[in-house]
């Protein structure tokens, strides 16, 4: 699967609900608009309890003090 933000790059994190991937560059960044993040945080997601995207975004927000 390819990164949704950077076509041609291999995805290392995947949103299983929407079948979208994010590359390492997206997952290592700190800019909220460019990083891998939950694609629909308000919607119910059966994968949330095991979602790497959700955990990375939560940790990024914690480090930013939000």
PDB file of N, CA and C in Angstrom:
ATOM      1  N   UNK A   1       0.851  -1.177   0.000  1.00  0.00           N
ATOM      2  CA  UNK A   1       0.000   0.000   0.000  1.00  0.00           C
ATOM      3  C   UNK A   1       0.893   1.234   0.000  1.00  0.00           C
ATOM      4  N   UNK A   2       0.461   2.270  -0.711  1.00  0.00           N
ATOM      5  CA  UNK A   2       1.197   3.525  -0.782  1.00  0.00           C
ATOM      6  C   UNK A   2       0.659   4.552   0.216  1.00  0.00           C
ATOM      7  N   UNK A   3       1.494   5.540   0.514  1.00  0.00           N
ATOM      8  CA  UNK A   3       1.123   6.646   1.395  1.00  0.00           C
ATOM      9  C   UNK A   3       0.058   7.508   0.715  1.00  0.00           C
ATOM     10  N   UNK A   4      -0.955   7.911   1.455  1.00  0.00           N
ATOM     11  CA  UNK A   4      -2.002   8.753   0.881  1.00  0.00           C
ATOM     12  C   UNK A   4      -1.511  10.175   0.614  1.00  0.00           C
ATOM     13  N   UNK A   5      -0.488  10.619   1.359  1.00  0.00           N
ATOM     14  CA  UNK A   5       0.059  11.963   1.175  1.00  0.00           C
ATOM     15  C   UNK A   5       1.236  12.007   0.206  1.00  0.00           C
ATOM     16  N   UNK A   6       1.919  10.887   0.041  1.00  0.00           N
ATOM     17  CA  UNK A   6       3.123  10.824  -0.786  1.00  0.00           C
ATOM     18  C   UNK A   6       3.064   9.591  -1.691  1.00  0.00           C
ATOM     19  N   UNK A   7       2.368   9.670  -2.800  1.00  0.00           N
ATOM     20  CA  UNK A   7       2.293   8.527  -3.720  1.00  0.00           C
ATOM     21  C   UNK A   7       3.696   8.070  -4.120  1.00  0.00           C
ATOM     22  N   UNK A   8       3.881   6.771  -4.134  1.00  0.00           N
ATOM     23  CA  UNK A   8       5.180   6.200  -4.468  1.00  0.00           C
ATOM     24  C   UNK A   8       5.958   5.753  -3.245  1.00  0.00           C
ATOM     25  N   UNK A   9       5.587   6.253  -2.072  1.00  0.00           N
ATOM     26  CA  UNK A   9       6.238   5.816  -0.833  1.00  0.00           C
ATOM     27  C   UNK A   9       5.414   4.694  -0.200  1.00  0.00           C
ATOM     28  N   UNK A  10       6.118   3.732   0.363  1.00  0.00           N
ATOM     29  CA  UNK A  10       5.454   2.598   1.008  1.00  0.00           C
ATOM     30  C   UNK A  10       4.838   3.029   2.343  1.00  0.00           C
ATOM     31  N   UNK A  11       3.624   2.582   2.581  1.00  0.00           N
ATOM     32  CA  UNK A  11       2.941   2.883   3.842  1.00  0.00           C
ATOM     33  C   UNK A  11       3.486   2.005   4.962  1.00  0.00           C
ATOM     34  N   UNK A  12       3.726   2.616   6.129  1.00  0.00           N
ATOM     35  CA  UNK A  12       4.167   1.869   7.307  1.00  0.00           C
ATOM     36  C   UNK A  12       3.074   1.844   8.383  1.00  0.00           C
ATOM     37  N   UNK A  13       2.067   2.680   8.229  1.00  0.00           N
ATOM     38  CA  UNK A  13       0.914   2.704   9.133  1.00  0.00           C
ATOM     39  C   UNK A  13      -0.341   2.770   8.269  1.00  0.00           C
ATOM     40  N   UNK A  14      -1.345   1.998   8.652  1.00  0.00           N
ATOM     41  CA  UNK A  14      -2.543   1.882   7.819  1.00  0.00           C
ATOM     42  C   UNK A  14      -3.801   2.122   8.637  1.00  0.00           C
ATOM     43  N   UNK A  15      -4.712   2.913   8.058  1.00  0.00           N
ATOM     44  CA  UNK A  15      -6.052   3.056   8.610  1.00  0.00           C
ATOM     45  C   UNK A  15      -6.871   1.913   8.020  1.00  0.00           C
ATOM     46  N   UNK A  16      -7.229   0.964   8.855  1.00  0.00           N
ATOM     47  CA  UNK A  16      -7.953  -0.214   8.365  1.00  0.00           C
ATOM     48  C   UNK A  16      -9.406   0.093   8.050  1.00  0.00           C
ATOM     49  N   UNK A  17      -9.950   1.113   8.679  1.00  0.00           N
ATOM     50  CA  UNK A  17     -11.343   1.472   8.397  1.00  0.00           C
ATOM     51  C   UNK A  17     -11.487   2.029   6.987  1.00  0.00           C
ATOM     52  N   UNK A  18     -10.579   2.952   6.614  1.00  0.00           N
ATOM     53  CA  UNK A  18     -10.673   3.624   5.320  1.00  0.00           C
ATOM     54  C   UNK A  18      -9.676   3.093   4.293  1.00  0.00           C
ATOM     55  N   UNK A  19      -8.859   2.128   4.686  1.00  0.00           N
ATOM     56  CA  UNK A  19      -7.880   1.519   3.777  1.00  0.00           C
ATOM     57  C   UNK A  19      -6.938   2.556   3.173  1.00  0.00           C
ATOM     58  N   UNK A  20      -6.374   3.405   4.031  1.00  0.00           N
ATOM     59  CA  UNK A  20      -5.414   4.432   3.618  1.00  0.00           C
ATOM     60  C   UNK A  20      -4.124   4.215   4.396  1.00  0.00           C
ATOM     61  N   UNK A  21      -2.986   4.477   3.754  1.00  0.00           N
ATOM     62  CA  UNK A  21      -1.701   4.291   4.393  1.00  0.00           C
ATOM     63  C   UNK A  21      -0.924   5.582   4.556  1.00  0.00           C
ATOM     64  N   UNK A  22       0.048   5.563   5.443  1.00  0.00           N
ATOM     65  CA  UNK A  22       0.931   6.695   5.701  1.00  0.00           C
ATOM     66  C   UNK A  22       2.366   6.194   5.723  1.00  0.00           C
ATOM     67  N   UNK A  23       3.278   6.964   5.115  1.00  0.00           N
ATOM     68  CA  UNK A  23       4.690   6.586   5.059  1.00  0.00           C
ATOM     69  C   UNK A  23       5.402   6.963   6.367  1.00  0.00           C
ATOM     70  N   UNK A  24       6.659   6.576   6.463  1.00  0.00           N
ATOM     71  CA  UNK A  24       7.454   6.872   7.645  1.00  0.00           C
ATOM     72  C   UNK A  24       7.597   8.377   7.859  1.00  0.00           C
ATOM     73  N   UNK A  25       7.727   9.142   6.773  1.00  0.00           N
ATOM     74  CA  UNK A  25       7.834  10.596   6.892  1.00  0.00           C
ATOM     75  C   UNK A  25       6.608  11.209   7.535  1.00  0.00           C
ATOM     76  N   UNK A  26       5.432  10.725   7.186  1.00  0.00           N
ATOM     77  CA  UNK A  26       4.191  11.225   7.780  1.00  0.00           C
ATOM     78  C   UNK A  26       4.099  10.834   9.252  1.00  0.00           C
ATOM     79  N   UNK A  27       4.561   9.654   9.579  1.00  0.00           N
ATOM     80  CA  UNK A  27       4.414   9.157  10.949  1.00  0.00           C
ATOM     81  C   UNK A  27       5.449   9.728  11.916  1.00  0.00           C
ATOM     82  N   UNK A  28       6.561  10.241  11.402  1.00  0.00           N
ATOM     83  CA  UNK A  28       7.598  10.801  12.263  1.00  0.00           C
ATOM     84  C   UNK A  28       7.479  12.302  12.463  1.00  0.00           C
ATOM     85  N   UNK A  29       6.557  12.948  11.768  1.00  0.00           N
ATOM     86  CA  UNK A  29       6.491  14.412  11.830  1.00  0.00           C
ATOM     87  C   UNK A  29       5.720  14.897  13.051  1.00  0.00           C
ATOM     88  N   UNK A  30       5.838  16.186  13.308  1.00  0.00           N
ATOM     89  CA  UNK A  30       5.128  16.801  14.435  1.00  0.00           C
ATOM     90  C   UNK A  30       4.097  17.823  13.980  1.00  0.00           C
ATOM     91  N   UNK A  31       4.024  18.119  12.689  1.00  0.00           N
ATOM     92  CA  UNK A  31       3.051  19.090  12.170  1.00  0.00           C
ATOM     93  C   UNK A  31       1.690  18.396  12.011  1.00  0.00           C
ATOM     94  N   UNK A  32       0.688  18.783  12.779  1.00  0.00           N
ATOM     95  CA  UNK A  32      -0.602  18.090  12.768  1.00  0.00           C
ATOM     96  C   UNK A  32      -1.257  17.977  11.394  1.00  0.00           C
ATOM     97  N   UNK A  33      -1.063  18.958  10.518  1.00  0.00           N
ATOM     98  CA  UNK A  33      -1.697  18.910   9.200  1.00  0.00           C
ATOM     99  C   UNK A  33      -1.005  17.966   8.231  1.00  0.00           C
ATOM    100  N   UNK A  34       0.220  17.555   8.543  1.00  0.00           N
ATOM    101  CA  UNK A  34       0.996  16.726   7.623  1.00  0.00           C
ATOM    102  C   UNK A  34       1.242  15.324   8.160  1.00  0.00           C
ATOM    103  N   UNK A  35       0.911  15.072   9.389  1.00  0.00           N
ATOM    104  CA  UNK A  35       1.221  13.789  10.022  1.00  0.00           C
ATOM    105  C   UNK A  35       0.129  12.747   9.805  1.00  0.00           C
ATOM    106  N   UNK A  36       0.518  11.526  10.079  1.00  0.00           N
ATOM    107  CA  UNK A  36      -0.501  10.482  10.058  1.00  0.00           C
ATOM    108  C   UNK A  36      -1.391  10.692  11.288  1.00  0.00           C
ATOM    109  N   UNK A  37      -2.652  10.582  11.086  1.00  0.00           N
ATOM    110  CA  UNK A  37      -3.613  10.831  12.146  1.00  0.00           C
ATOM    111  C   UNK A  37      -4.890  10.083  11.820  1.00  0.00           C
ATOM    112  N   UNK A  38      -5.740   9.933  12.784  1.00  0.00           N
ATOM    113  CA  UNK A  38      -7.041   9.301  12.558  1.00  0.00           C
ATOM    114  C   UNK A  38      -7.788  10.097  11.493  1.00  0.00           C
ATOM    115  N   UNK A  39      -8.293   9.412  10.486  1.00  0.00           N
ATOM    116  CA  UNK A  39      -8.969  10.088   9.383  1.00  0.00           C
ATOM    117  C   UNK A  39     -10.365  10.581   9.747  1.00  0.00           C
ATOM    118  N   UNK A  40     -10.961  10.024  10.791  1.00  0.00           N
ATOM    119  CA  UNK A  40     -12.289  10.461  11.235  1.00  0.00           C
ATOM    120  C   UNK A  40     -12.420  10.174  12.732  1.00  0.00           C
ATOM    121  N   UNK A  41     -11.787  11.005  13.579  1.00  0.00           N
ATOM    122  CA  UNK A  41     -11.744  10.722  15.016  1.00  0.00           C
ATOM    123  C   UNK A  41     -13.102  10.736  15.717  1.00  0.00           C
ATOM    124  N   UNK A  42     -14.106  11.344  15.122  1.00  0.00           N
ATOM    125  CA  UNK A  42     -15.423  11.416  15.744  1.00  0.00           C
ATOM    126  C   UNK A  42     -16.288  10.188  15.430  1.00  0.00           C
ATOM    127  N   UNK A  43     -15.945   9.467  14.388  1.00  0.00           N
ATOM    128  CA  UNK A  43     -16.750   8.311  13.960  1.00  0.00           C
ATOM    129  C   UNK A  43     -16.376   7.056  14.757  1.00  0.00           C
ATOM    130  N   UNK A  44     -17.330   6.166  14.880  1.00  0.00           N
ATOM    131  CA  UNK A  44     -17.061   4.879  15.508  1.00  0.00           C
ATOM    132  C   UNK A  44     -16.093   4.097  14.630  1.00  0.00           C
ATOM    133  N   UNK A  45     -15.140   3.421  15.242  1.00  0.00           N
ATOM    134  CA  UNK A  45     -14.199   2.583  14.510  1.00  0.00           C
ATOM    135  C   UNK A  45     -13.957   1.312  15.301  1.00  0.00           C
ATOM    136  N   UNK A  46     -14.248   0.195  14.699  1.00  0.00           N
ATOM    137  CA  UNK A  46     -14.068  -1.087  15.379  1.00  0.00           C
ATOM    138  C   UNK A  46     -12.592  -1.431  15.568  1.00  0.00           C
ATOM    139  N   UNK A  47     -11.701  -0.757  14.855  1.00  0.00           N
ATOM    140  CA  UNK A  47     -10.267  -1.030  14.933  1.00  0.00           C
ATOM    141  C   UNK A  47      -9.546  -0.127  15.925  1.00  0.00           C
ATOM    142  N   UNK A  48     -10.224   0.831  16.532  1.00  0.00           N
ATOM    143  CA  UNK A  48      -9.586   1.865  17.360  1.00  0.00           C
ATOM    144  C   UNK A  48      -8.724   1.297  18.484  1.00  0.00           C
ATOM    145  N   UNK A  49      -9.153   0.243  19.124  1.00  0.00           N
ATOM    146  CA  UNK A  49      -8.391  -0.282  20.262  1.00  0.00           C
ATOM    147  C   UNK A  49      -7.034  -0.854  19.864  1.00  0.00           C
ATOM    148  N   UNK A  50      -6.846  -1.182  18.593  1.00  0.00           N
ATOM    149  CA  UNK A  50      -5.559  -1.692  18.137  1.00  0.00           C
ATOM    150  C   UNK A  50      -4.947  -0.812  17.045  1.00  0.00           C
ATOM    151  N   UNK A  51      -5.377   0.434  16.957  1.00  0.00           N
ATOM    152  CA  UNK A  51      -4.963   1.319  15.874  1.00  0.00           C
ATOM    153  C   UNK A  51      -3.670   2.060  16.203  1.00  0.00           C
ATOM    154  N   UNK A  52      -2.632   1.824  15.396  1.00  0.00           N
ATOM    155  CA  UNK A  52      -1.362   2.524  15.569  1.00  0.00           C
ATOM    156  C   UNK A  52      -1.475   4.000  15.262  1.00  0.00           C
ATOM    157  N   UNK A  53      -2.292   4.367  14.273  1.00  0.00           N
ATOM    158  CA  UNK A  53      -2.484   5.780  13.931  1.00  0.00           C
ATOM    159  C   UNK A  53      -3.063   6.547  15.110  1.00  0.00           C
ATOM    160  N   UNK A  54      -4.074   5.986  15.724  1.00  0.00           N
ATOM    161  CA  UNK A  54      -4.736   6.615  16.871  1.00  0.00           C
ATOM    162  C   UNK A  54      -3.734   6.829  18.013  1.00  0.00           C
ATOM    163  N   UNK A  55      -2.920   5.813  18.290  1.00  0.00           N
ATOM    164  CA  UNK A  55      -1.943   5.909  19.373  1.00  0.00           C
ATOM    165  C   UNK A  55      -0.849   6.923  19.060  1.00  0.00           C
ATOM    166  N   UNK A  56      -0.357   6.948  17.810  1.00  0.00           N
ATOM    167  CA  UNK A  56       0.669   7.930  17.436  1.00  0.00           C
ATOM    168  C   UNK A  56       0.126   9.354  17.555  1.00  0.00           C
ATOM    169  N   UNK A  57      -1.087   9.580  17.101  1.00  0.00           N
ATOM    170  CA  UNK A  57      -1.687  10.910  17.178  1.00  0.00           C
ATOM    171  C   UNK A  57      -1.910  11.312  18.635  1.00  0.00           C
ATOM    172  N   UNK A  58      -2.353  10.370  19.450  1.00  0.00           N
ATOM    173  CA  UNK A  58      -2.588  10.653  20.870  1.00  0.00           C
ATOM    174  C   UNK A  58      -1.281  11.020  21.572  1.00  0.00           C
ATOM    175  N   UNK A  59      -0.201  10.293  21.271  1.00  0.00           N
ATOM    176  CA  UNK A  59       1.088  10.582  21.868  1.00  0.00           C
ATOM    177  C   UNK A  59       1.628  11.924  21.378  1.00  0.00           C
ATOM    178  N   UNK A  60       1.468  12.238  20.093  1.00  0.00           N
ATOM    179  CA  UNK A  60       1.916  13.512  19.535  1.00  0.00           C
ATOM    180  C   UNK A  60       1.189  14.677  20.220  1.00  0.00           C
ATOM    181  N   UNK A  61      -0.111  14.535  20.417  1.00  0.00           N
ATOM    182  CA  UNK A  61      -0.893  15.586  21.090  1.00  0.00           C
ATOM    183  C   UNK A  61      -0.477  15.736  22.547  1.00  0.00           C
ATOM    184  N   UNK A  62      -0.163  14.609  23.197  1.00  0.00           N
ATOM    185  CA  UNK A  62       0.292  14.651  24.590  1.00  0.00           C
ATOM    186  C   UNK A  62       1.608  15.407  24.693  1.00  0.00           C
ATOM    187  N   UNK A  63       2.526  15.141  23.757  1.00  0.00           N
ATOM    188  CA  UNK A  63       3.831  15.813  23.783  1.00  0.00           C
ATOM    189  C   UNK A  63       3.703  17.304  23.484  1.00  0.00           C
ATOM    190  N   UNK A  64       2.717  17.674  22.699  1.00  0.00           N
ATOM    191  CA  UNK A  64       2.495  19.080  22.370  1.00  0.00           C
ATOM    192  C   UNK A  64       1.691  19.798  23.441  1.00  0.00           C
ATOM    193  N   UNK A  65       1.199  19.059  24.431  1.00  0.00           N
ATOM    194  CA  UNK A  65       0.443  19.660  25.519  1.00  0.00           C
ATOM    195  C   UNK A  65      -0.989  19.982  25.175  1.00  0.00           C
ATOM    196  N   UNK A  66      -1.556  19.247  24.226  1.00  0.00           N
ATOM    197  CA  UNK A  66      -2.940  19.528  23.822  1.00  0.00           C
ATOM    198  C   UNK A  66      -3.882  18.510  24.392  1.00  0.00           C
TER     199      UNK A  66
END
